[in-house]
Amino acid sequence: MGEQGPLARVQAWRAVAACFLTTFPLLARHRVRLPKERVGNRLGFADGTSARVYRETRLGSGLAKSPCTLVVTFRLRLVRGPAHALFRAESLLNTPLFVGFPGFASKLWLADDERDRYRGVYEWNDPRLAERYARSLWRVLALVSVPGSIGYAVVPGLRRDDMIADPELVERHAPHDPAAWWRIRAGM
């Protein structure tokens, strides 16, 4: 993982707009699913935090042909206490901001952790596409997030569910950082 940051504004907002327009045909053809099997499960992370899965979104089978795992984090500005429940309910409306991006396969939505951070744990098709999405999403998240709280990690060659089932697989696919906020230590 190199230097992180948003795409240029024009590039990012064009990508978000294209995603938004692509999402509606996917919804109309019933390609977007909200499976319940993983909802309620907890994921533990190497930094000592954990978070509960509150939603999953899947496009078709949810499996990528050239898989990578993408983990995104952010802290919401001005959201405290009971407002977290409102955000989780409202966040379903954010689906058009990611499901139509090229390469999207599936996403686990994680509730706020002990440090008030939210995470998304995605399976993406192609690490370059995952990176482009994360850098585009940055512009959207910056509107509602605490400055400096946005981050992402792309783990090429590893399916999301394999990474969750066997966290040691990351050692073969990603830089070694045993305390990284994105490194899953226990789950499901």
Backbone as JSON Lines, residues from 0, in Angstrom:
{"i":0,"aa":"M","n":[0.85,-1.18,0.0],"ca":[0.0,0.0,0.0],"c":[0.89,1.23,0.0]}
{"i":1,"aa":"G","n":[0.67,2.06,-0.98],"ca":[1.44,3.28,-1.09],"c":[0.69,4.44,-0.47]}
{"i":2,"aa":"E","n":[1.04,5.62,-0.94],"ca":[0.38,6.85,-0.48],"c":[-1.1,6.78,-0.81]}
{"i":3,"aa":"Q","n":[-1.93,7.13,0.15],"ca":[-3.38,7.1,-0.07],"c":[-3.93,8.5,-0.15]}
{"i":4,"aa":"G","n":[-4.98,8.63,-0.91],"ca":[-5.66,9.9,-1.02],"c":[-6.74,9.81,-2.07]}
{"i":5,"aa":"P","n":[-7.54,10.85,-2.16],"ca":[-8.65,10.82,-3.12],"c":[-8.17,11.02,-4.55]}
{"i":6,"aa":"L","n":[-8.98,10.57,-5.48],"ca":[-8.77,10.92,-6.88],"c":[-9.02,12.41,-7.03]}
{"i":7,"aa":"A","n":[-8.55,12.97,-8.12],"ca":[-8.88,14.37,-8.43],"c":[-10.4,14.52,-8.42]}
{"i":8,"aa":"R","n":[-10.88,15.66,-7.98],"ca":[-12.32,15.87,-7.83],"c":[-13.12,15.5,-9.08]}
{"i":9,"aa":"V","n":[-12.73,16.0,-10.22],"ca":[-13.49,15.75,-11.44],"c":[-13.53,14.27,-11.75]}
{"i":10,"aa":"Q","n":[-12.4,13.58,-11.66],"ca":[-12.35,12.14,-11.91],"c":[-13.24,11.39,-10.93]}
{"i":11,"aa":"A","n":[-13.12,11.71,-9.66],"ca":[-13.88,11.01,-8.63],"c":[-15.38,11.19,-8.81]}
{"i":12,"aa":"W","n":[-15.82,12.42,-9.02],"ca":[-17.26,12.66,-9.13],"c":[-17.83,12.09,-10.43]}
{"i":13,"aa":"R","n":[-17.03,12.06,-11.5],"ca":[-17.48,11.39,-12.73],"c":[-17.66,9.9,-12.49]}
{"i":14,"aa":"A","n":[-16.72,9.3,-11.78],"ca":[-16.8,7.87,-11.47],"c":[-18.02,7.57,-10.59]}
{"i":15,"aa":"V","n":[-18.28,8.41,-9.6],"ca":[-19.45,8.23,-8.74],"c":[-20.73,8.38,-9.55]}
{"i":16,"aa":"A","n":[-20.8,9.37,-10.43],"ca":[-21.99,9.57,-11.27],"c":[-22.22,8.37,-12.19]}
{"i":17,"aa":"A","n":[-21.16,7.85,-12.8],"ca":[-21.29,6.68,-13.67],"c":[-21.77,5.48,-12.88]}
{"i":18,"aa":"C","n":[-21.25,5.31,-11.68],"ca":[-21.68,4.22,-10.8],"c":[-23.17,4.34,-10.5]}
{"i":19,"aa":"F","n":[-23.57,5.54,-10.13],"ca":[-24.97,5.82,-9.79],"c":[-25.88,5.41,-10.94]}
{"i":20,"aa":"L","n":[-25.52,5.8,-12.17],"ca":[-26.34,5.47,-13.34],"c":[-26.34,3.98,-13.66]}
{"i":21,"aa":"T","n":[-25.24,3.31,-13.39],"ca":[-25.14,1.87,-13.63],"c":[-25.94,1.07,-12.62]}
{"i":22,"aa":"T","n":[-26.11,1.59,-11.43],"ca":[-26.78,0.87,-10.36],"c":[-28.25,0.59,-10.66]}
{"i":23,"aa":"F","n":[-28.95,1.54,-11.26],"ca":[-30.39,1.36,-11.43],"c":[-30.76,0.19,-12.33]}
{"i":24,"aa":"P","n":[-30.07,-0.05,-13.45],"ca":[-30.36,-1.28,-14.21],"c":[-30.06,-2.55,-13.41]}
{"i":25,"aa":"L","n":[-29.02,-2.51,-12.58],"ca":[-28.71,-3.68,-11.74],"c":[-29.84,-3.96,-10.76]}
{"i":26,"aa":"L","n":[-30.36,-2.89,-10.17],"ca":[-31.49,-3.05,-9.24],"c":[-32.74,-3.53,-9.98]}
{"i":27,"aa":"A","n":[-32.99,-2.97,-11.15],"ca":[-34.18,-3.36,-11.94],"c":[-34.12,-4.82,-12.35]}
{"i":28,"aa":"R","n":[-32.92,-5.34,-12.62],"ca":[-32.78,-6.75,-13.02],"c":[-32.61,-7.67,-11.81]}
{"i":29,"aa":"H","n":[-32.77,-7.13,-10.61],"ca":[-32.68,-7.9,-9.36],"c":[-31.32,-8.58,-9.2]}
{"i":30,"aa":"R","n":[-30.25,-7.92,-9.62],"ca":[-28.89,-8.46,-9.5],"c":[-28.28,-8.16,-8.13]}
{"i":31,"aa":"V","n":[-28.85,-7.18,-7.42],"ca":[-28.32,-6.79,-6.12],"c":[-29.07,-7.55,-5.03]}
{"i":32,"aa":"R","n":[-28.31,-8.2,-4.18],"ca":[-28.89,-9.02,-3.11],"c":[-28.43,-8.5,-1.74]}
{"i":33,"aa":"L","n":[-29.25,-8.76,-0.74],"ca":[-28.93,-8.42,0.65],"c":[-29.03,-9.69,1.5]}
{"i":34,"aa":"P","n":[-28.08,-10.61,1.36],"ca":[-28.15,-11.86,2.13],"c":[-28.03,-11.6,3.63]}
{"i":35,"aa":"K","n":[-28.58,-12.47,4.41],"ca":[-28.62,-12.28,5.87],"c":[-27.65,-13.19,6.64]}
{"i":36,"aa":"E","n":[-27.01,-14.17,5.96],"ca":[-26.22,-15.18,6.68],"c":[-25.14,-14.6,7.58]}
{"i":37,"aa":"R","n":[-24.5,-13.53,7.17],"ca":[-23.37,-12.98,7.93],"c":[-23.77,-11.86,8.88]}
{"i":38,"aa":"V","n":[-24.99,-11.37,8.76],"ca":[-25.45,-10.26,9.61],"c":[-25.44,-10.71,11.07]}
{"i":39,"aa":"G","n":[-24.84,-9.88,11.91],"ca":[-24.74,-10.18,13.34],"c":[-23.39,-10.76,13.73]}
{"i":40,"aa":"N","n":[-22.64,-11.29,12.77],"ca":[-21.31,-11.83,13.07],"c":[-20.35,-10.69,13.42]}
{"i":41,"aa":"R","n":[-19.34,-11.0,14.22],"ca":[-18.32,-10.02,14.6],"c":[-17.0,-10.35,13.93]}
{"i":42,"aa":"L","n":[-16.3,-9.3,13.52],"ca":[-14.95,-9.44,13.01],"c":[-14.0,-8.75,13.98]}
{"i":43,"aa":"G","n":[-12.94,-9.42,14.34],"ca":[-11.9,-8.83,15.18],"c":[-10.73,-8.39,14.31]}
{"i":44,"aa":"F","n":[-10.08,-7.32,14.69],"ca":[-8.99,-6.75,13.91],"c":[-7.71,-6.72,14.72]}
{"i":45,"aa":"A","n":[-6.59,-6.66,14.02],"ca":[-5.27,-6.72,14.64],"c":[-4.99,-5.55,15.57]}
{"i":46,"aa":"D","n":[-5.71,-4.46,15.43],"ca":[-5.5,-3.3,16.31],"c":[-6.28,-3.43,17.62]}
{"i":47,"aa":"G","n":[-6.9,-4.6,17.85],"ca":[-7.63,-4.84,19.1],"c":[-9.09,-4.46,19.07]}
{"i":48,"aa":"T","n":[-9.58,-3.94,17.97],"ca":[-10.98,-3.57,17.86],"c":[-11.77,-4.7,17.21]}
{"i":49,"aa":"S","n":[-13.09,-4.58,17.3],"ca":[-13.97,-5.52,16.61],"c":[-15.22,-4.76,16.2]}
{"i":50,"aa":"A","n":[-15.93,-5.33,15.24],"ca":[-17.16,-4.69,14.77],"c":[-18.12,-5.76,14.28]}
{"i":51,"aa":"R","n":[-19.39,-5.44,14.38],"ca":[-20.47,-6.34,13.99],"c":[-20.89,-6.06,12.55]}
{"i":52,"aa":"V","n":[-21.11,-7.13,11.79],"ca":[-21.65,-6.99,10.44],"c":[-23.13,-6.64,10.57]}
{"i":53,"aa":"Y","n":[-23.54,-5.53,9.99],"ca":[-24.95,-5.16,10.05],"c":[-25.67,-5.28,8.71]}
{"i":54,"aa":"R","n":[-24.92,-5.52,7.64],"ca":[-25.55,-5.7,6.33],"c":[-24.52,-6.33,5.39]}
{"i":55,"aa":"E","n":[-25.01,-7.07,4.43],"ca":[-24.18,-7.51,3.32],"c":[-24.89,-7.13,2.04]}
{"i":56,"aa":"T","n":[-24.12,-6.68,1.07],"ca":[-24.64,-6.39,-0.27],"c":[-23.82,-7.21,-1.24]}
{"i":57,"aa":"R","n":[-24.52,-7.89,-2.14],"ca":[-23.85,-8.77,-3.08],"c":[-24.41,-8.52,-4.47]}
{"i":58,"aa":"L","n":[-23.52,-8.5,-5.45],"ca":[-23.91,-8.39,-6.85],"c":[-23.81,-9.8,-7.43]}
{"i":59,"aa":"G","n":[-24.93,-10.34,-7.88],"ca":[-24.94,-11.7,-8.41],"c":[-24.45,-12.68,-7.37]}
{"i":60,"aa":"S","n":[-23.46,-13.5,-7.73],"ca":[-22.91,-14.51,-6.81],"c":[-22.05,-13.88,-5.71]}
{"i":61,"aa":"G","n":[-21.56,-12.67,-5.94],"ca":[-20.68,-12.02,-4.98],"c":[-19.24,-12.48,-5.06]}
{"i":62,"aa":"L","n":[-18.94,-13.32,-6.06],"ca":[-17.58,-13.85,-6.23],"c":[-16.9,-13.18,-7.41]}
{"i":63,"aa":"A","n":[-15.69,-12.73,-7.2],"ca":[-14.91,-12.08,-8.25],"c":[-14.07,-13.11,-9.0]}
{"i":64,"aa":"K","n":[-13.82,-12.85,-10.29],"ca":[-12.99,-13.75,-11.09],"c":[-11.5,-13.53,-10.8]}
{"i":65,"aa":"S","n":[-11.11,-12.31,-10.56],"ca":[-9.72,-11.97,-10.21],"c":[-9.78,-11.25,-8.86]}
{"i":66,"aa":"P","n":[-10.0,-12.01,-7.77],"ca":[-10.39,-11.4,-6.5],"c":[-9.3,-10.61,-5.78]}
{"i":67,"aa":"C","n":[-9.78,-9.64,-5.05],"ca":[-8.97,-8.96,-4.05],"c":[-9.93,-8.56,-2.93]}
{"i":68,"aa":"T","n":[-9.37,-8.33,-1.78],"ca":[-10.15,-7.84,-0.64],"c":[-9.82,-6.37,-0.46]}
{"i":69,"aa":"L","n":[-10.85,-5.58,-0.27],"ca":[-10.71,-4.15,0.0],"c":[-11.33,-3.88,1.36]}
{"i":70,"aa":"V","n":[-10.6,-3.21,2.23],"ca":[-11.13,-2.8,3.53],"c":[-11.04,-1.28,3.59]}
{"i":71,"aa":"V","n":[-12.16,-0.64,3.9],"ca":[-12.25,0.81,3.98],"c":[-12.65,1.18,5.41]}
{"i":72,"aa":"T","n":[-12.12,2.28,5.91],"ca":[-12.49,2.77,7.24],"c":[-12.74,4.27,7.2]}
{"i":73,"aa":"F","n":[-13.58,4.73,8.12],"ca":[-13.84,6.17,8.3],"c":[-14.56,6.37,9.62]}
{"i":74,"aa":"R","n":[-14.5,7.58,10.14],"ca":[-15.27,7.98,11.32],"c":[-16.2,9.1,10.91]}
{"i":75,"aa":"L","n":[-17.46,8.95,11.25],"ca":[-18.45,9.97,10.89],"c":[-18.32,11.19,11.79]}
{"i":76,"aa":"R","n":[-18.49,12.32,11.18],"ca":[-18.49,13.59,11.89],"c":[-19.89,13.78,12.51]}
{"i":77,"aa":"L","n":[-19.95,14.22,13.75],"ca":[-21.2,14.59,14.43],"c":[-22.17,13.45,14.68]}
{"i":78,"aa":"V","n":[-21.75,12.21,14.56],"ca":[-22.63,11.07,14.84],"c":[-22.17,10.43,16.14]}
{"i":79,"aa":"R","n":[-23.05,10.46,17.13],"ca":[-22.76,9.91,18.45],"c":[-23.98,9.18,18.98]}
{"i":80,"aa":"G","n":[-23.75,8.26,19.91],"ca":[-24.84,7.57,20.61],"c":[-25.89,6.98,19.69]}
{"i":81,"aa":"P","n":[-27.17,7.33,19.95],"ca":[-28.27,6.74,19.17],"c":[-28.24,7.1,17.68]}
{"i":82,"aa":"A","n":[-27.51,8.14,17.33],"ca":[-27.43,8.54,15.92],"c":[-26.74,7.46,15.07]}
{"i":83,"aa":"H","n":[-25.94,6.6,15.7],"ca":[-25.31,5.51,14.95],"c":[-26.38,4.57,14.37]}
{"i":84,"aa":"A","n":[-27.41,4.28,15.13],"ca":[-28.49,3.41,14.64],"c":[-29.19,4.05,13.45]}
{"i":85,"aa":"L","n":[-29.39,5.35,13.5],"ca":[-30.0,6.06,12.36],"c":[-29.11,5.99,11.13]}
{"i":86,"aa":"F","n":[-27.79,6.16,11.33],"ca":[-26.88,6.06,10.19],"c":[-26.94,4.68,9.57]}
{"i":87,"aa":"R","n":[-26.93,3.64,10.4],"ca":[-26.94,2.28,9.85],"c":[-28.2,2.03,9.04]}
{"i":88,"aa":"A","n":[-29.34,2.54,9.5],"ca":[-30.59,2.37,8.76],"c":[-30.54,3.16,7.45]}
{"i":89,"aa":"E","n":[-30.08,4.38,7.51],"ca":[-30.03,5.26,6.34],"c":[-28.99,4.81,5.33]}
{"i":90,"aa":"S","n":[-27.97,4.12,5.77],"ca":[-26.85,3.78,4.89],"c":[-27.26,2.88,3.73]}
{"i":91,"aa":"L","n":[-28.36,2.2,3.83],"ca":[-28.85,1.41,2.69],"c":[-29.03,2.3,1.47]}
{"i":92,"aa":"L","n":[-29.38,3.55,1.69],"ca":[-29.57,4.5,0.59],"c":[-28.25,4.83,-0.12]}
{"i":93,"aa":"N","n":[-27.12,4.45,0.48],"ca":[-25.81,4.7,-0.13],"c":[-25.42,3.62,-1.14]}
{"i":94,"aa":"T","n":[-26.22,2.59,-1.27],"ca":[-25.9,1.5,-2.19],"c":[-25.59,1.97,-3.61]}
{"i":95,"aa":"P","n":[-26.33,2.93,-4.18],"ca":[-25.98,3.39,-5.53],"c":[-24.62,4.06,-5.65]}
{"i":96,"aa":"L","n":[-23.95,4.32,-4.51],"ca":[-22.64,4.95,-4.56],"c":[-21.5,3.93,-4.7]}
{"i":97,"aa":"F","n":[-21.82,2.63,-4.71],"ca":[-20.73,1.64,-4.87],"c":[-21.08,0.44,-5.73]}
{"i":98,"aa":"V","n":[-22.32,-0.01,-5.72],"ca":[-22.65,-1.28,-6.36],"c":[-22.46,-1.26,-7.88]}
{"i":99,"aa":"G","n":[-22.51,-0.1,-8.5],"ca":[-22.33,0.0,-9.94],"c":[-20.9,0.28,-10.38]}
{"i":100,"aa":"F","n":[-19.97,0.37,-9.42],"ca":[-18.57,0.57,-9.8],"c":[-18.04,-0.69,-10.48]}
{"i":101,"aa":"P","n":[-17.24,-0.53,-11.52],"ca":[-16.65,-1.7,-12.19],"c":[-15.86,-2.55,-11.18]}
{"i":102,"aa":"G","n":[-16.12,-3.84,-11.18],"ca":[-15.39,-4.77,-10.34],"c":[-16.04,-5.1,-9.01]}
{"i":103,"aa":"F","n":[-17.09,-4.39,-8.62],"ca":[-17.73,-4.68,-7.33],"c":[-18.31,-6.1,-7.33]}
{"i":104,"aa":"A","n":[-18.07,-6.85,-6.26],"ca":[-18.64,-8.19,-6.1],"c":[-19.52,-8.26,-4.85]}
{"i":105,"aa":"S","n":[-18.97,-7.84,-3.69],"ca":[-19.77,-7.9,-2.47],"c":[-19.16,-7.0,-1.39]}
{"i":106,"aa":"K","n":[-19.98,-6.68,-0.41],"ca":[-19.55,-5.81,0.69],"c":[-20.18,-6.26,1.99]}
{"i":107,"aa":"L","n":[-19.37,-6.33,3.04],"ca":[-19.88,-6.46,4.4],"c":[-19.81,-5.08,5.02]}
{"i":108,"aa":"W","n":[-20.93,-4.64,5.57],"ca":[-21.02,-3.34,6.24],"c":[-20.79,-3.6,7.73]}
{"i":109,"aa":"L","n":[-19.8,-2.97,8.3],"ca":[-19.5,-3.16,9.72],"c":[-19.9,-1.92,10.52]}
{"i":110,"aa":"A","n":[-20.56,-2.17,11.65],"ca":[-20.98,-1.09,12.55],"c":[-19.76,-0.43,13.17]}
{"i":111,"aa":"D","n":[-20.0,0.68,13.84],"ca":[-18.91,1.41,14.48],"c":[-18.22,0.52,15.52]}
{"i":112,"aa":"D","n":[-16.89,0.6,15.57],"ca":[-16.11,-0.19,16.52],"c":[-15.88,0.62,17.8]}
{"i":113,"aa":"E","n":[-14.98,0.14,18.63],"ca":[-14.7,0.8,19.91],"c":[-14.1,2.19,19.75]}
{"i":114,"aa":"R","n":[-13.66,2.51,18.56],"ca":[-13.09,3.84,18.28],"c":[-14.0,4.65,17.36]}
{"i":115,"aa":"D","n":[-15.26,4.25,17.27],"ca":[-16.29,4.91,16.45],"c":[-15.98,4.86,14.95]}
{"i":116,"aa":"R","n":[-15.17,3.89,14.52],"ca":[-14.87,3.75,13.09],"c":[-15.83,2.76,12.46]}
{"i":117,"aa":"Y","n":[-16.25,3.08,11.27],"ca":[-17.01,2.16,10.43],"c":[-16.03,1.53,9.45]}
{"i":118,"aa":"R","n":[-16.35,0.32,9.03],"ca":[-15.54,-0.34,8.01],"c":[-16.46,-1.0,6.99]}
{"i":119,"aa":"G","n":[-15.95,-1.08,5.79],"ca":[-16.55,-1.91,4.75],"c":[-15.5,-2.92,4.35]}
{"i":120,"aa":"V","n":[-15.88,-4.19,4.28],"ca":[-14.96,-5.24,3.87],"c":[-15.55,-5.83,2.58]}
{"i":121,"aa":"Y","n":[-14.86,-5.6,1.48],"ca":[-15.37,-5.9,0.15],"c":[-14.61,-7.05,-0.5]}
{"i":122,"aa":"E","n":[-15.29,-7.74,-1.41],"ca":[-14.6,-8.54,-2.41],"c":[-14.74,-7.76,-3.71]}
{"i":123,"aa":"W","n":[-13.61,-7.57,-4.36],"ca":[-13.58,-6.77,-5.58],"c":[-12.9,-7.58,-6.67]}
{"i":124,"aa":"N","n":[-13.26,-7.31,-7.89],"ca":[-12.65,-7.96,-9.04],"c":[-11.59,-7.03,-9.61]}
{"i":125,"aa":"D","n":[-10.33,-7.32,-9.32],"ca":[-9.18,-6.58,-9.84],"c":[-8.74,-5.49,-8.85]}
{"i":126,"aa":"P","n":[-7.53,-5.61,-8.34],"ca":[-7.03,-4.63,-7.36],"c":[-7.0,-3.19,-7.87]}
{"i":127,"aa":"R","n":[-6.72,-2.99,-9.16],"ca":[-6.7,-1.61,-9.7],"c":[-8.09,-0.99,-9.64]}
{"i":128,"aa":"L","n":[-9.11,-1.8,-9.93],"ca":[-10.49,-1.29,-9.86],"c":[-10.88,-0.99,-8.42]}
{"i":129,"aa":"A","n":[-10.43,-1.83,-7.49],"ca":[-10.72,-1.59,-6.07],"c":[-10.07,-0.29,-5.61]}
{"i":130,"aa":"E","n":[-8.84,-0.07,-6.03],"ca":[-8.12,1.16,-5.66],"c":[-8.84,2.39,-6.23]}
{"i":131,"aa":"R","n":[-9.26,2.3,-7.47],"ca":[-9.98,3.44,-8.09],"c":[-11.28,3.74,-7.35]}
{"i":132,"aa":"Y","n":[-12.01,2.67,-7.0],"ca":[-13.23,2.86,-6.22],"c":[-12.92,3.54,-4.88]}
{"i":133,"aa":"A","n":[-11.93,3.01,-4.15],"ca":[-11.62,3.56,-2.82],"c":[-11.22,5.03,-2.91]}
{"i":134,"aa":"R","n":[-10.48,5.38,-3.93],"ca":[-10.04,6.78,-4.09],"c":[-11.19,7.68,-4.55]}
{"i":135,"aa":"S","n":[-12.16,7.13,-5.26],"ca":[-13.36,7.89,-5.63],"c":[-14.27,8.05,-4.42]}
{"i":136,"aa":"L","n":[-14.48,6.94,-3.69],"ca":[-15.31,6.97,-2.49],"c":[-14.79,7.99,-1.48]}
{"i":137,"aa":"W","n":[-13.5,8.18,-1.45],"ca":[-12.87,9.13,-0.52],"c":[-13.56,10.49,-0.61]}
{"i":138,"aa":"R","n":[-13.86,10.92,-1.83],"ca":[-14.5,12.23,-2.01],"c":[-15.88,12.27,-1.36]}
{"i":139,"aa":"V","n":[-16.62,11.18,-1.46],"ca":[-17.95,11.11,-0.84],"c":[-17.81,11.08,0.67]}
{"i":140,"aa":"L","n":[-16.93,10.22,1.17],"ca":[-16.75,10.1,2.62],"c":[-16.24,11.39,3.24]}
{"i":141,"aa":"A","n":[-15.42,12.13,2.51],"ca":[-14.86,13.38,3.06],"c":[-15.96,14.38,3.42]}
{"i":142,"aa":"L","n":[-17.12,14.26,2.79],"ca":[-18.22,15.18,3.08],"c":[-18.81,14.96,4.47]}
{"i":143,"aa":"V","n":[-18.69,13.73,5.0],"ca":[-19.36,13.38,6.26],"c":[-18.42,12.82,7.32]}
{"i":144,"aa":"S","n":[-17.12,12.72,7.0],"ca":[-16.18,12.06,7.91],"c":[-15.26,13.03,8.62]}
{"i":145,"aa":"V","n":[-14.77,12.58,9.76],"ca":[-13.76,13.32,10.5],"c":[-12.51,13.41,9.63]}
{"i":146,"aa":"P","n":[-11.95,14.61,9.46],"ca":[-10.72,14.73,8.66],"c":[-9.63,13.8,9.19]}
{"i":147,"aa":"G","n":[-8.95,13.14,8.27],"ca":[-7.87,12.23,8.64],"c":[-8.31,10.83,9.03]}
{"i":148,"aa":"S","n":[-9.61,10.55,9.02],"ca":[-10.09,9.24,9.47],"c":[-10.32,8.24,8.33]}
{"i":149,"aa":"I","n":[-10.21,8.67,7.1],"ca":[-10.48,7.8,5.96],"c":[-9.21,7.03,5.6]}
{"i":150,"aa":"G","n":[-9.38,5.74,5.36],"ca":[-8.26,4.92,4.93],"c":[-8.77,3.68,4.22]}
{"i":151,"aa":"Y","n":[-7.89,3.03,3.5],"ca":[-8.27,1.78,2.83],"c":[-7.05,0.9,2.66]}
{"i":152,"aa":"A","n":[-7.31,-0.39,2.47],"ca":[-6.26,-1.37,2.18],"c":[-6.79,-2.31,1.12]}
{"i":153,"aa":"V","n":[-5.97,-2.59,0.12],"ca":[-6.31,-3.54,-0.94],"c":[-5.36,-4.74,-0.78]}
{"i":154,"aa":"V","n":[-5.94,-5.92,-0.67],"ca":[-5.16,-7.15,-0.56],"c":[-5.4,-7.96,-1.83]}
{"i":155,"aa":"P","n":[-4.47,-7.89,-2.79],"ca":[-4.67,-8.59,-4.06],"c":[-4.61,-10.1,-3.92]}
{"i":156,"aa":"G","n":[-5.36,-10.79,-4.79],"ca":[-5.27,-12.24,-4.87],"c":[-5.94,-13.0,-3.76]}
{"i":157,"aa":"L","n":[-6.75,-12.34,-2.95],"ca":[-7.36,-13.0,-1.8],"c":[-8.84,-12.66,-1.71]}
{"i":158,"aa":"R","n":[-9.67,-13.7,-1.69],"ca":[-11.11,-13.5,-1.51],"c":[-11.39,-13.02,-0.09]}
{"i":159,"aa":"R","n":[-12.4,-12.18,0.02],"ca":[-12.78,-11.63,1.32],"c":[-13.09,-12.74,2.32]}
{"i":160,"aa":"D","n":[-13.92,-13.69,1.93],"ca":[-14.32,-14.73,2.88],"c":[-13.16,-15.65,3.26]}
{"i":161,"aa":"D","n":[-12.21,-15.85,2.35],"ca":[-11.02,-16.64,2.69],"c":[-10.17,-15.89,3.7]}
{"i":162,"aa":"M","n":[-10.06,-14.57,3.54],"ca":[-9.29,-13.75,4.47],"c":[-9.92,-13.79,5.87]}
{"i":163,"aa":"I","n":[-11.24,-13.8,5.92],"ca":[-11.95,-13.86,7.2],"c":[-11.8,-15.25,7.83]}
{"i":164,"aa":"A","n":[-11.93,-16.3,7.03],"ca":[-11.86,-17.66,7.54],"c":[-10.46,-18.04,8.0]}
{"i":165,"aa":"D","n":[-9.44,-17.51,7.32],"ca":[-8.05,-17.85,7.65],"c":[-7.19,-16.59,7.57]}
{"i":166,"aa":"P","n":[-7.18,-15.78,8.63],"ca":[-6.45,-14.51,8.6],"c":[-4.96,-14.64,8.28]}
{"i":167,"aa":"E","n":[-4.38,-15.81,8.5],"ca":[-2.96,-16.0,8.21],"c":[-2.67,-15.95,6.71]}
{"i":168,"aa":"L","n":[-3.69,-16.13,5.88],"ca":[-3.49,-16.04,4.43],"c":[-2.97,-14.67,4.01]}
{"i":169,"aa":"V","n":[-3.27,-13.65,4.8],"ca":[-2.85,-12.29,4.47],"c":[-1.33,-12.2,4.39]}
{"i":170,"aa":"E","n":[-0.64,-12.98,5.2],"ca":[0.82,-12.93,5.21],"c":[1.42,-13.16,3.83]}
{"i":171,"aa":"R","n":[0.75,-13.96,3.01],"ca":[1.27,-14.25,1.67],"c":[0.86,-13.22,0.65]}
{"i":172,"aa":"H","n":[-0.08,-12.33,1.0],"ca":[-0.67,-11.43,0.01],"c":[-0.5,-9.95,0.3]}
{"i":173,"aa":"A","n":[-0.04,-9.59,1.48],"ca":[0.0,-8.16,1.84],"c":[1.24,-7.86,2.67]}
{"i":174,"aa":"P","n":[1.62,-6.6,2.69],"ca":[2.77,-6.2,3.51],"c":[2.54,-6.56,4.97]}
{"i":175,"aa":"H","n":[3.62,-6.92,5.65],"ca":[3.51,-7.33,7.05],"c":[3.36,-6.1,7.95]}
{"i":176,"aa":"D","n":[2.26,-6.05,8.63],"ca":[2.01,-5.03,9.63],"c":[1.05,-5.66,10.62]}
{"i":177,"aa":"P","n":[1.55,-6.36,11.62],"ca":[0.7,-7.17,12.49],"c":[-0.35,-6.4,13.29]}
{"i":178,"aa":"A","n":[-0.22,-5.09,13.41],"ca":[-1.2,-4.31,14.17],"c":[-2.07,-3.43,13.27]}
{"i":179,"aa":"A","n":[-2.1,-3.7,11.98],"ca":[-2.84,-2.86,11.04],"c":[-4.34,-2.86,11.36]}
{"i":180,"aa":"W","n":[-4.96,-1.71,11.22],"ca":[-6.39,-1.55,11.51],"c":[-7.25,-2.43,10.6]}
{"i":181,"aa":"W","n":[-6.79,-2.76,9.41],"ca":[-7.56,-3.51,8.42],"c":[-7.36,-5.01,8.48]}
{"i":182,"aa":"R","n":[-6.34,-5.45,9.2],"ca":[-5.97,-6.87,9.23],"c":[-6.94,-7.63,10.14]}
{"i":183,"aa":"I","n":[-7.71,-8.52,9.55],"ca":[-8.69,-9.31,10.28],"c":[-7.96,-10.4,11.07]}
{"i":184,"aa":"R","n":[-8.33,-10.54,12.32],"ca":[-7.73,-11.54,13.19],"c":[-8.7,-12.67,13.55]}
{"i":185,"aa":"A","n":[-9.95,-12.38,13.56],"ca":[-10.94,-13.4,13.92],"c":[-12.27,-12.97,13.33]}
{"i":186,"aa":"G","n":[-13.01,-13.96,12.89],"ca":[-14.3,-13.59,12.35],"c":[-15.2,-14.76,12.07]}
{"i":187,"aa":"M","n":[-16.4,-14.41,11.96],"ca":[-17.51,-15.25,11.57],"c":[-17.39,-16.61,12.16]}
